Coordinates of C-alpha atoms in Angstrom, one line a residue:
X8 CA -8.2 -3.9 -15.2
X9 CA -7.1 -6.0 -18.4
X10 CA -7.6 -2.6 -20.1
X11 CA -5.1 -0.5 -18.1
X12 CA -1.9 -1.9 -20.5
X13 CA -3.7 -1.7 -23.4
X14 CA -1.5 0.7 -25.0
X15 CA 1.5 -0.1 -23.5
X16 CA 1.1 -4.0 -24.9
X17 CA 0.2 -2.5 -28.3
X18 CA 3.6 -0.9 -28.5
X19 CA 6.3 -2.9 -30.7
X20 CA 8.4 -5.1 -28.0
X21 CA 11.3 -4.9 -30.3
X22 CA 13.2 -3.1 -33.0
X23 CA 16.1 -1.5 -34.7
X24 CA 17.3 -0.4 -31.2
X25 CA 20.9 -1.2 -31.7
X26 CA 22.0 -1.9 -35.3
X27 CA 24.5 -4.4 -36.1
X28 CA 23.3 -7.3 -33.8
X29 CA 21.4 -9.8 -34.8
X30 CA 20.4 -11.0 -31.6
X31 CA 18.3 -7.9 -31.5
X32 CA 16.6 -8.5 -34.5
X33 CA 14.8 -11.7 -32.8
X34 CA 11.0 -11.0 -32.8
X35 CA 8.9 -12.2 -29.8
X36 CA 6.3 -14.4 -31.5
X37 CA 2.5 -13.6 -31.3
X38 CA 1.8 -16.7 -29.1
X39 CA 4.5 -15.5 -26.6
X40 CA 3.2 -12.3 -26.7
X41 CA -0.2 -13.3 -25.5
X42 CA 0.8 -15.0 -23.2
X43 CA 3.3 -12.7 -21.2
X44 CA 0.3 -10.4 -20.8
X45 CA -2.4 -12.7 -19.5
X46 CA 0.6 -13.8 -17.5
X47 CA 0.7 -10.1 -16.6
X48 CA -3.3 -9.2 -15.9
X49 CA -3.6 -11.7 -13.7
X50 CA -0.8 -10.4 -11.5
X51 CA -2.7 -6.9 -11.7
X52 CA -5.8 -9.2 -10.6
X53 CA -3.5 -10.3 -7.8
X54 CA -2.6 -7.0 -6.4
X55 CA -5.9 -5.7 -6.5
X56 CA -6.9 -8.3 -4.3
X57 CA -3.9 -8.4 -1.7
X58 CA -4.8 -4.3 -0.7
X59 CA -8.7 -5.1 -0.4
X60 CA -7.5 -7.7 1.7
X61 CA -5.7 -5.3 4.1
X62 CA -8.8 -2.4 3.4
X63 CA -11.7 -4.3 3.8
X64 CA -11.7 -4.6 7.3
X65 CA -9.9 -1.6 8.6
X66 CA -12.8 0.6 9.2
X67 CA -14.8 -2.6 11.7
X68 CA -11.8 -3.9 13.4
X69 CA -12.3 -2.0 16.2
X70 CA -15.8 -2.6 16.9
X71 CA -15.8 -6.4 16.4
X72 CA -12.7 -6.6 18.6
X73 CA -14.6 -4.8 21.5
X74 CA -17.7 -7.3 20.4
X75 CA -15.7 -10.8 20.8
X76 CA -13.5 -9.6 23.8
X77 CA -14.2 -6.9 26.2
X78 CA -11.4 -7.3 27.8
X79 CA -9.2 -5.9 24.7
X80 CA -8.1 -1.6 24.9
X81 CA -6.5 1.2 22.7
X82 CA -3.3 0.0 22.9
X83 CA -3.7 -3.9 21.7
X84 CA -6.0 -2.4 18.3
X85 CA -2.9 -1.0 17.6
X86 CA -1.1 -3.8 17.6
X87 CA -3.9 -5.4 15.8
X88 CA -3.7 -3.0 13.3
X89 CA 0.1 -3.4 12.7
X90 CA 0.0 -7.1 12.4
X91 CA -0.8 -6.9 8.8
X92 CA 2.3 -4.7 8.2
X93 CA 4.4 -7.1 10.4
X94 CA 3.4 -10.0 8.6
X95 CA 4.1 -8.7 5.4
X96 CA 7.5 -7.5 6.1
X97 CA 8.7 -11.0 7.5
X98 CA 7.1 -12.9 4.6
X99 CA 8.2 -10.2 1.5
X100 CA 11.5 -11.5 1.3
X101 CA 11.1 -15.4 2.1
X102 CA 8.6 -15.4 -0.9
X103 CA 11.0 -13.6 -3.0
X104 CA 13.6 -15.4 -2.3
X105 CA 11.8 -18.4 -3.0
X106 CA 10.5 -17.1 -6.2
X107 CA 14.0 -16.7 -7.6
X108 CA 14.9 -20.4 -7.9
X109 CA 11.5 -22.0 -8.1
X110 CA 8.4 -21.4 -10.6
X111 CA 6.7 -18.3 -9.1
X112 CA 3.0 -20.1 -8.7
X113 CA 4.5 -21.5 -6.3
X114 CA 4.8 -18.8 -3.6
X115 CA 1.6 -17.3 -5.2
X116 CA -0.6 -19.9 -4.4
X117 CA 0.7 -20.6 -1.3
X118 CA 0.6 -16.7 -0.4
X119 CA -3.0 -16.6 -1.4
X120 CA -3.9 -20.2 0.5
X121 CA -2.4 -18.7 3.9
X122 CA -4.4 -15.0 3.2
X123 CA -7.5 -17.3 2.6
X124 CA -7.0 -19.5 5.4
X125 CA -6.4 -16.4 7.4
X126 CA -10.1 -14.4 6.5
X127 CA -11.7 -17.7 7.7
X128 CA -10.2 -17.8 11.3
X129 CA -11.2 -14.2 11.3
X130 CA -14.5 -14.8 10.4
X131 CA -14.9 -17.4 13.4
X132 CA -12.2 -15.6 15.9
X133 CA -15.8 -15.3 17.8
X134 CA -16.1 -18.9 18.6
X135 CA -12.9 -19.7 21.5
X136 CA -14.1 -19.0 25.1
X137 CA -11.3 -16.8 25.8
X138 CA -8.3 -14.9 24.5
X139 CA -11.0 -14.3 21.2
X140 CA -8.4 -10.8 20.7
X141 CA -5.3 -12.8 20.2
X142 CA -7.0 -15.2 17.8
X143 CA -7.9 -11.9 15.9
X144 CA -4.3 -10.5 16.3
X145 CA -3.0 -14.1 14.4
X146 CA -5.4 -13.3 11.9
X147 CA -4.7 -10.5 10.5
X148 CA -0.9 -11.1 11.1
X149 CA -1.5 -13.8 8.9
X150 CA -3.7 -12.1 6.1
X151 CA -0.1 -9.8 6.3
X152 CA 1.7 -12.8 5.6
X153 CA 0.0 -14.1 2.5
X154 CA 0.1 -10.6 1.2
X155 CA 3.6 -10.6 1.2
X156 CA 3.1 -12.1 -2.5
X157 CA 3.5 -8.8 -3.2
X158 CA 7.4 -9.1 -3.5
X159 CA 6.9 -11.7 -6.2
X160 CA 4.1 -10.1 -8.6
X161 CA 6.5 -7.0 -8.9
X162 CA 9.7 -9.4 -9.1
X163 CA 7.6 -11.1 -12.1
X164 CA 6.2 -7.8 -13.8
X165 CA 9.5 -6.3 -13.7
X166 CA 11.3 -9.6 -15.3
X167 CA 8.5 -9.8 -18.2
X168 CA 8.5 -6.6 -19.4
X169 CA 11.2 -4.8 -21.1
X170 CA 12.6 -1.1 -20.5
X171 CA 9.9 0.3 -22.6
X172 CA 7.0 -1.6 -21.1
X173 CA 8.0 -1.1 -17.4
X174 CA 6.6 2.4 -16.7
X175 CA 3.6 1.7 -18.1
X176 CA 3.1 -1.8 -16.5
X177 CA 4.4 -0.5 -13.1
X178 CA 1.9 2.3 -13.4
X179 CA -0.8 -0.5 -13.8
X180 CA 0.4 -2.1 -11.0
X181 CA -0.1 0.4 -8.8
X182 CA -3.5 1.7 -10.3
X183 CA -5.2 -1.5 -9.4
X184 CA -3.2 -1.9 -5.6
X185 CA -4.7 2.0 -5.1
X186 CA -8.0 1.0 -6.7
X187 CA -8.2 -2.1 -4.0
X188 CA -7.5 0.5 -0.9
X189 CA -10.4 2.5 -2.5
X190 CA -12.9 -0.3 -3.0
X191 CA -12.2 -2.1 0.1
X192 CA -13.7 0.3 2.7
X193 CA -16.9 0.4 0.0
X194 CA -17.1 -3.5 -0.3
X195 CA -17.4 -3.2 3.7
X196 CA -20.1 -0.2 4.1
X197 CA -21.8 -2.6 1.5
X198 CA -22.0 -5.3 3.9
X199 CA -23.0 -2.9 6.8
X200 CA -26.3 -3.4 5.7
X201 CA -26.5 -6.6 6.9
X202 CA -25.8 -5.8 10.0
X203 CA -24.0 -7.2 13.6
X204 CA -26.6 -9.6 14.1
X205 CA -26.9 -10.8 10.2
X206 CA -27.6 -14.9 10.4
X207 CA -25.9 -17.7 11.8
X208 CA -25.4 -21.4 10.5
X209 CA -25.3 -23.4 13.0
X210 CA -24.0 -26.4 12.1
X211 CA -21.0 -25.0 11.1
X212 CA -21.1 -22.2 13.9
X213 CA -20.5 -19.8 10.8
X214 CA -22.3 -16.0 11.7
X215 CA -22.4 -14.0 8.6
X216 CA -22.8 -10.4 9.4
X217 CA -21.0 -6.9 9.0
X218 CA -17.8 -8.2 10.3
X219 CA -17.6 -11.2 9.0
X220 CA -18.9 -11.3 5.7
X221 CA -15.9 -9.0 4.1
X222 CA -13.6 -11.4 5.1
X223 CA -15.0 -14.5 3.4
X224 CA -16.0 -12.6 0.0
X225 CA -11.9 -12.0 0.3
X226 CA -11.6 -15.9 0.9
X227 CA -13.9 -16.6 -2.6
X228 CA -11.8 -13.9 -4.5
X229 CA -8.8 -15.5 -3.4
X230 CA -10.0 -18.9 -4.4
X231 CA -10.8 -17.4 -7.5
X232 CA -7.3 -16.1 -8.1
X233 CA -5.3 -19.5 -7.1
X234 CA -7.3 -20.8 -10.0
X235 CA -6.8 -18.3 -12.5
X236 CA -3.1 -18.3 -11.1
X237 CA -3.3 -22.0 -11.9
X238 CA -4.7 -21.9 -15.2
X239 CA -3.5 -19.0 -17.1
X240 CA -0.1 -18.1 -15.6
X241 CA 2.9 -18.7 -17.4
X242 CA 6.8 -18.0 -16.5
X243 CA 8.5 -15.4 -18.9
X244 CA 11.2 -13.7 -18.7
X245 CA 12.7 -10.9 -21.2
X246 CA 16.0 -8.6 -20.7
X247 CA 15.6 -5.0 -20.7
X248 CA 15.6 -4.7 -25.0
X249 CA 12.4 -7.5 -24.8
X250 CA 14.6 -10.8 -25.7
X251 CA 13.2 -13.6 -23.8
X252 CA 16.0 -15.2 -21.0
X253 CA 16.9 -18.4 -19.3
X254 CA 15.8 -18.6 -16.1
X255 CA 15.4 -21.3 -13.0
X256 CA 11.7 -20.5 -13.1
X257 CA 11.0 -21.5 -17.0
X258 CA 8.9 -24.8 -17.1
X259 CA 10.2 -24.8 -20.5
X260 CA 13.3 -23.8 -22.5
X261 CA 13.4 -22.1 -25.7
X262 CA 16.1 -22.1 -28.5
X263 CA 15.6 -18.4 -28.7
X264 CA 16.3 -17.6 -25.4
X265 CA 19.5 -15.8 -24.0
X266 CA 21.3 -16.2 -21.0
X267 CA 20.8 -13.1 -18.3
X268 CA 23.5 -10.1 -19.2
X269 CA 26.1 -10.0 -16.6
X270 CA 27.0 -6.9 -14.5
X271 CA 27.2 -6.1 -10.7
X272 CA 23.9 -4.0 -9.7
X273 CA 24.6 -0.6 -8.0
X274 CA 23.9 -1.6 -4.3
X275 CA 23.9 2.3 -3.4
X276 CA 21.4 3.0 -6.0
X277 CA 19.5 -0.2 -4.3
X278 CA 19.9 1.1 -0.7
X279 CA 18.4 4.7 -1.9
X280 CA 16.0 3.5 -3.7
X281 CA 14.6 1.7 -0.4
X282 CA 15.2 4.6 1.7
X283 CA 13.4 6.9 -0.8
X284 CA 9.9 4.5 -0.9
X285 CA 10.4 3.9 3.1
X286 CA 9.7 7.4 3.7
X287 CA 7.4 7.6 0.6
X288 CA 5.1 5.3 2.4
X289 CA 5.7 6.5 5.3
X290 CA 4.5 10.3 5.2
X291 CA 1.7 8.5 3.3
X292 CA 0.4 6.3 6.0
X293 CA 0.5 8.7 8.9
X294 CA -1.8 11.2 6.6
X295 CA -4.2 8.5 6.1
X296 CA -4.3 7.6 9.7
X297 CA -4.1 11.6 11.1
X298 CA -7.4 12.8 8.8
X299 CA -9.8 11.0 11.0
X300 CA -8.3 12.6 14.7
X301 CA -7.6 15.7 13.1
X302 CA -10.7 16.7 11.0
X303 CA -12.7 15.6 14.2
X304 CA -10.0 18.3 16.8
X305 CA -10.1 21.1 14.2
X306 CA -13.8 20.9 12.5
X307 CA -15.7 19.5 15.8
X308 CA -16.8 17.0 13.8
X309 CA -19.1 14.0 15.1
X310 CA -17.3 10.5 14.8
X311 CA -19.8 9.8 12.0
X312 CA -19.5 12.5 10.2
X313 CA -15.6 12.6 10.4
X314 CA -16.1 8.5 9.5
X315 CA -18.4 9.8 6.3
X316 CA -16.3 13.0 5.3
X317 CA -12.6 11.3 5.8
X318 CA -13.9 8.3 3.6
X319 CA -15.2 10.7 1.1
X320 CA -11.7 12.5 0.9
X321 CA -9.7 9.6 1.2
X322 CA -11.4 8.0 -1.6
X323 CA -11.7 11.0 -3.9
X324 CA -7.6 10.6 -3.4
X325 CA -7.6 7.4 -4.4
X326 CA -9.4 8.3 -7.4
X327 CA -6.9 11.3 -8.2
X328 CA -4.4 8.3 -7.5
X329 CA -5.3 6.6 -10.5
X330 CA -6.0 9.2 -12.8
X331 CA -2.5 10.2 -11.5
X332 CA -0.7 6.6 -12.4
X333 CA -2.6 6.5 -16.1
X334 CA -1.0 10.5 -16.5
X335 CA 2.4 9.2 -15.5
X336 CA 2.9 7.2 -18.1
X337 CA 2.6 10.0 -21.1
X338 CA 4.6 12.2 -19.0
X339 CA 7.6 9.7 -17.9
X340 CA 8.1 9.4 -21.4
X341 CA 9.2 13.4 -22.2
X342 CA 11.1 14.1 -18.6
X343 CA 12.0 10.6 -17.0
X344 CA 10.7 8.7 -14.2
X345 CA 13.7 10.7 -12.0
X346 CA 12.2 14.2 -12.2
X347 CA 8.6 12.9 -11.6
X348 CA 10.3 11.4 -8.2
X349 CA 11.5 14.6 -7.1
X350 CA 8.8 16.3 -8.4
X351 CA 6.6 14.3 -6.4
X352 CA 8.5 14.6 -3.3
X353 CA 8.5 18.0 -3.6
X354 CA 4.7 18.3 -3.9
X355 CA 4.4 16.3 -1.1
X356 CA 6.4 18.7 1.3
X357 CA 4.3 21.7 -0.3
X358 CA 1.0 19.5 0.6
X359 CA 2.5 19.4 4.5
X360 CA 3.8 23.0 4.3
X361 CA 0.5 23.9 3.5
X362 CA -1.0 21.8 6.9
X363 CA 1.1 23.5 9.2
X364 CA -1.0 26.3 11.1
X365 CA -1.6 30.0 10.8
X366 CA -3.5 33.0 12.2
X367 CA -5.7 33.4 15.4
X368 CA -8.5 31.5 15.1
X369 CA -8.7 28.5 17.3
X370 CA -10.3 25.0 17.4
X371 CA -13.5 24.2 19.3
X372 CA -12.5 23.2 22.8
X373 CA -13.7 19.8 24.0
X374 CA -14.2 19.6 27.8
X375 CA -16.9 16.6 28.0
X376 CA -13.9 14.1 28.6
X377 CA -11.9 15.8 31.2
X378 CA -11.9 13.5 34.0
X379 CA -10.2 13.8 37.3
X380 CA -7.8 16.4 35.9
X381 CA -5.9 13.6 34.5
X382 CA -3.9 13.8 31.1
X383 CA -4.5 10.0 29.2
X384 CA -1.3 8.4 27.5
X385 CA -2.7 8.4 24.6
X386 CA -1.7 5.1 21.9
X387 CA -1.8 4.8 18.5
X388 CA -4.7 2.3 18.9
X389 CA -6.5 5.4 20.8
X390 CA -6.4 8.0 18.2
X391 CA -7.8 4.9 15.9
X392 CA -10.8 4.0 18.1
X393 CA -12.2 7.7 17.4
X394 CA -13.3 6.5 14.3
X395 CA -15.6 3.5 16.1
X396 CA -16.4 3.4 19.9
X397 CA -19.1 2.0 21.4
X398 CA -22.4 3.9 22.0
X399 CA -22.5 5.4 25.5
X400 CA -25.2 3.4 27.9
X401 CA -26.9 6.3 28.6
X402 CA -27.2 7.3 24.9
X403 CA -25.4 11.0 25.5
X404 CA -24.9 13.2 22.9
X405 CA -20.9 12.5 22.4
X406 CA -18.6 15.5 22.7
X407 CA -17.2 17.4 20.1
X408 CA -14.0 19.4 19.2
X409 CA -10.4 19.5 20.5
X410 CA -10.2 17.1 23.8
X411 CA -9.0 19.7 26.7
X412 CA -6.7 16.8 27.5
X413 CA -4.4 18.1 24.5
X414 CA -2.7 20.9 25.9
X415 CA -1.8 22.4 22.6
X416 CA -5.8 22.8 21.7
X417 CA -5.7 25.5 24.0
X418 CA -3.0 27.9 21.9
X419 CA -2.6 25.6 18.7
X420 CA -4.8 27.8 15.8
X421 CA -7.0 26.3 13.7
X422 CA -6.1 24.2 10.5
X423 CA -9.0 25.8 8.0
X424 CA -10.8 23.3 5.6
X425 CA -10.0 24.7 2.8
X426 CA -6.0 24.6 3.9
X427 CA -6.4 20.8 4.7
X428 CA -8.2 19.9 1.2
X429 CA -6.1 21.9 -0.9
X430 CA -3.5 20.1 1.4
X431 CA -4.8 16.8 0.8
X432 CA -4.7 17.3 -3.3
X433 CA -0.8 18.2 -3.1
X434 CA -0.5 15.1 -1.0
X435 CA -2.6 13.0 -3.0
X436 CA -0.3 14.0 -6.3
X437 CA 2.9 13.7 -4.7
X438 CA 2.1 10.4 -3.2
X439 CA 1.2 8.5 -6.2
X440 CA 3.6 9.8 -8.8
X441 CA 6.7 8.9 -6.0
X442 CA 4.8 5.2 -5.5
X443 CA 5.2 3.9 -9.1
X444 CA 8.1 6.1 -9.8
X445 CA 10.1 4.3 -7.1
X446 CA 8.9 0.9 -7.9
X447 CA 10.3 1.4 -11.4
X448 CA 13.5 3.4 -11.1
X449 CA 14.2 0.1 -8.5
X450 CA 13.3 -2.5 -11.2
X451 CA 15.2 -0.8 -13.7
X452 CA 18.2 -0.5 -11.4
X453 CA 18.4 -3.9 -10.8
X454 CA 18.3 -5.5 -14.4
X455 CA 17.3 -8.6 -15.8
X456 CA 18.4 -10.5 -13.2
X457 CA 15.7 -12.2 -10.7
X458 CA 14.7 -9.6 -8.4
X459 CA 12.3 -11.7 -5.4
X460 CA 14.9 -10.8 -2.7
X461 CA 15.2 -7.3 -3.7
X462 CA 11.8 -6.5 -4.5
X463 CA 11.0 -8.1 -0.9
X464 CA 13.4 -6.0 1.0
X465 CA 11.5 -3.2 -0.9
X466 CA 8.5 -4.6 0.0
X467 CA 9.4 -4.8 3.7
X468 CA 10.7 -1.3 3.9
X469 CA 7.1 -0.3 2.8
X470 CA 5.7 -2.8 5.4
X471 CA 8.0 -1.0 8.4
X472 CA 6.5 2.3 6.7
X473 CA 3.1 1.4 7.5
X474 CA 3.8 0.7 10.7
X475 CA 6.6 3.6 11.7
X476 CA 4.0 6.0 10.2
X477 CA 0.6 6.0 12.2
X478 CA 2.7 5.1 15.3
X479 CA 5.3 8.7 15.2
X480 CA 2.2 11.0 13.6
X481 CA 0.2 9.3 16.7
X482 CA 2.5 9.9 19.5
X483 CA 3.6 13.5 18.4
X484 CA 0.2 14.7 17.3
X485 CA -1.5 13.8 20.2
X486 CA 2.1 15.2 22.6
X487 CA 2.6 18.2 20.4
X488 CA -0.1 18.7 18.1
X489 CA 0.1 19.4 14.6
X490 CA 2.6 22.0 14.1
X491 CA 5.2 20.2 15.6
X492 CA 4.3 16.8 13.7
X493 CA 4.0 18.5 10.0
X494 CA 6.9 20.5 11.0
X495 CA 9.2 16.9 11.5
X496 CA 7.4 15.9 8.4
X497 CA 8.4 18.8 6.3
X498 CA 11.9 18.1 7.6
X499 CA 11.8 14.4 6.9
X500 CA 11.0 15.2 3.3
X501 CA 13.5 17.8 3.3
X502 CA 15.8 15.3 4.1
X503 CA 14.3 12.7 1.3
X504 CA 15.0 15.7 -0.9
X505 CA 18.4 16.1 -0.5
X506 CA 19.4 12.5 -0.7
X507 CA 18.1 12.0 -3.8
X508 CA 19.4 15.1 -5.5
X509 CA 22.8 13.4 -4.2
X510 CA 22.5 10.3 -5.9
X511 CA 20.5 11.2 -8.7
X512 CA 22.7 10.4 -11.4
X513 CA 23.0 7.0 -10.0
X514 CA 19.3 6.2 -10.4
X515 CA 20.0 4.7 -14.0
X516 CA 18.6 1.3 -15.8
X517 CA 21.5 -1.4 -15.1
X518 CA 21.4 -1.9 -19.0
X519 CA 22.5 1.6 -19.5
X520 CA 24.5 1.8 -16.5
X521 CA 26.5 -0.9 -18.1
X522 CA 26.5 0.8 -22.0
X523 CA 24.5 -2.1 -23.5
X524 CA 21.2 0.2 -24.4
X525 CA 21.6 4.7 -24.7
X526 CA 19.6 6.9 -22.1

């Protein structure tokens, strides 16, 4: 990961960018230099780790839960599930806040103690007597809470690089959180080898199996980066031209250093840009959690295979993802990182467009699991446990296709494969290129002033994303089915669309927005 700002720490930091001023003419020594970006790698480090920490898990949650408490359903997995998201929206701002008048290894390594203390009551949530699922629901709330360090790594990244770096270290940011979503599902179909059983040491009632053993290789790794957070990281901070400032979180002060410019941030331009990455993360989350339920309605796909074939895809867009982030960086450069935004957004809306469906054919129709002529209310926690249930006593073969109990199998056409992978590609270009594009349009809004508390309000919106996301495509897919839900989508995006053309000329670097550097 080191690698990934390579080039973009090879660049000069500073030049002849506004003749006439000495002040510009300072040069940011070699020692200083080094620094910031081991300073800067390790914060990548950091990221990578907080998303496998919400990833590795995600795909066993659901049968561990039904393993240490029988007495837990659909509906308290999704609460379950949301407790990360939860967590990390209450805790994103309290960190940043706190990073913006203390050193920031402070919040770090307390973020990363509570996310480590967190995978090891999750690793022995089987031990209580009783109430084992609310043990597990405090768990991962809490794993949610450390990872609200979030907030603070992109509060520092954005305060340590200048206007010229940021792209291109934003972009890296988001490489390696996208490259932890895509290695954290691996790291646990690694450890499914070992199996539920695995081995037990007794002395410390410790069991070491499928479930648990994801968990405390994130506890090492996060013992591993409060030391390197410990060791290495330094506090720097540079104004948009590269000069190094003052700040409240130097250890040490500098004769070289300025004092922050002054200049009121564009609060519109704030409250956009959160409303823009809200729904950004938002149409994002509900496709990730509608590919499982609606490859196994349309394609009458086992929950294996659907498991298998949804991870494939899901992954093969994380890897577009990143090739996506690296590509960004060339191409912000000749149009902006405001046309890639709505560039993205539109994309995206193509990618749904595309999902919406056409013709006569018609899904498989599932009537295994029609029972007493009763219609379920089906939860967001439901439509997850298609991806793990429990094997039937009897050892049936499970039924396949649309569930009868959806009305709209019975007149809804079929979404083809081909429409829903060429879908997924859109989606999977959109999505990254309005991630990092919104991350840095933010950080560039708000100038060389500390940004915790902003970056964690950012942060939260994300968070409520997360959450908002699986739970609307959940309710109206399973209600409506899936014209109605990518119809809303489309509209949503529409929507997104249309505010940002409004405000588009706002979405400007403070420094420029105050005259003191040229577009």
């Amino acid at each position: 990961m080191a690698s990934l700002g390579t080039q973009a720490e090879r660049e000069p930091l500073l030049g002849d960018r506004a003749p006439g001023s000495r002040e510009w003419e300072i040069i940011e020594t070699e020692e200083h230099y080094k620094s910031r970006w081991r300073s800067i790698r390790i914060l990548y480090l950091t990221m990578f780790l907080s998303s496998v920490g919400f990833s590795i898990v995600i795909m066993s949650i659901w049968p561990y839960l039904q393993k240490i408490d029988q007495t837990a359903d659909g509906s308290f997995l999704g609460w379950v599930i949301a407790s990360f998201s939860l967590g990390q929206m209450v805790a994103s701002p309290v960190f940043g806040l706190w990073s913006n008048y203390r050193p920031r290894k402070e919040p770090l390594v307390v973020s990363i103690l509570i996310s480590v203390a967190a995978n090891c009551l999750y690793a022995y949530v089987h031990v209580p007597a009783s109430h084992n699922k609310y043990y597990m629901l405090v768990a991962r709330g809490l794993v949610g809470f450390g990872s609200g360090n979030v907030a603070v790594v992109r509060s520092y990244i954005a305060g340590a690089t200048s206007l010229q770096e940021r792209t291109n270290s934003m972009a890296n940011t988001s490489a390696c959180q996208a490259l932890g979503f895509i290695l954290g599902p691996v790291f646990q179909t690694c450890f499914a080898l070992i199996g539920e059983q695995g081995v037990t040491w007794e002395t410390i009632k410790l069991q070491i199996n499928m479930y648990t053993a994801p968990v405390l290789l994130g506890a090492f790794l996060g013992l591993l980066n409060i030391l390197l957070i410990l060791t290495i990281l330094r506090e720097h901070r540079v104004d948009d031209s590269g000069r190094q400032c003052k700040s409240i979180n130097f250890e040490e002060a500098s004769a070289d250093e300025v004092q922050v410019p002054q200049g009121n941030v564009d609060q519109v331009a704030v409250v956009t840009s959160n409303i823009l990455f809200f729904v950004v993360l938002f149409i994002f989350a509900l496709f990730e959690t509608i590919v499982t339920p609606l490859t196994m309605d349309m394609y009458a796909w086992t929950r294996e295979q659907a498991v298998l074939y949804g991870g494939i895809i899901l992954a093969a867009l994380g890897v577009e993802a990143v090739i996506i982030f690296m590509g960004i960086k060339l191409l912000s450069k000749k149009i902006g990182e405001r046309a890639i935004l709505l560039g993205g957004l539109i994309l995206a809306w193509v990618g749904f467009f595309i999902l919406l469906p056409w013709g006569n054919q018609f899904p498989k129709i599932q009537w295994e699991d029609l029972h007493n002529n009763s219609i379920p209310n089906t939860t967001f926690g439901d439509i997850i446990i298609t991806l793990w249930r429990s094997p039937r006593a009897d050892h049936s073969e499970e039924p396949i296709g649309c569930p009868a109990e959806q009305a709209w199998c019975l007149y809804t056409p079929m979404i083809h494969l081909a429409q829903f992978l060429t879908s997924a590609m859109l989606i999977g270009i959109g999505y990254p290129s309005c991630n990092v594009m919104s991350y840095t349009l933010y950080s560039k809004i708000l100038g060389p002033k500390p940004q915790g508390v902003y970056m964690g309000w950012l942060t939260a919106s994300g968070s409520a994303a997360r959450i908002l996301g699986p739970v609307f495509i959940s309710q109206v897919y399973t209600s409506w089915g899936p014209r109605w839900a990518f119809s809303l989508v489309c509209g949503i995006v529409v929507l997104t669309i249309t505010l940002l053309g409004v405000v588009y000329k706002r979405l400007i670097a403070f420094s420029i927005r105050h005259g003191r550097i040229q577009e």
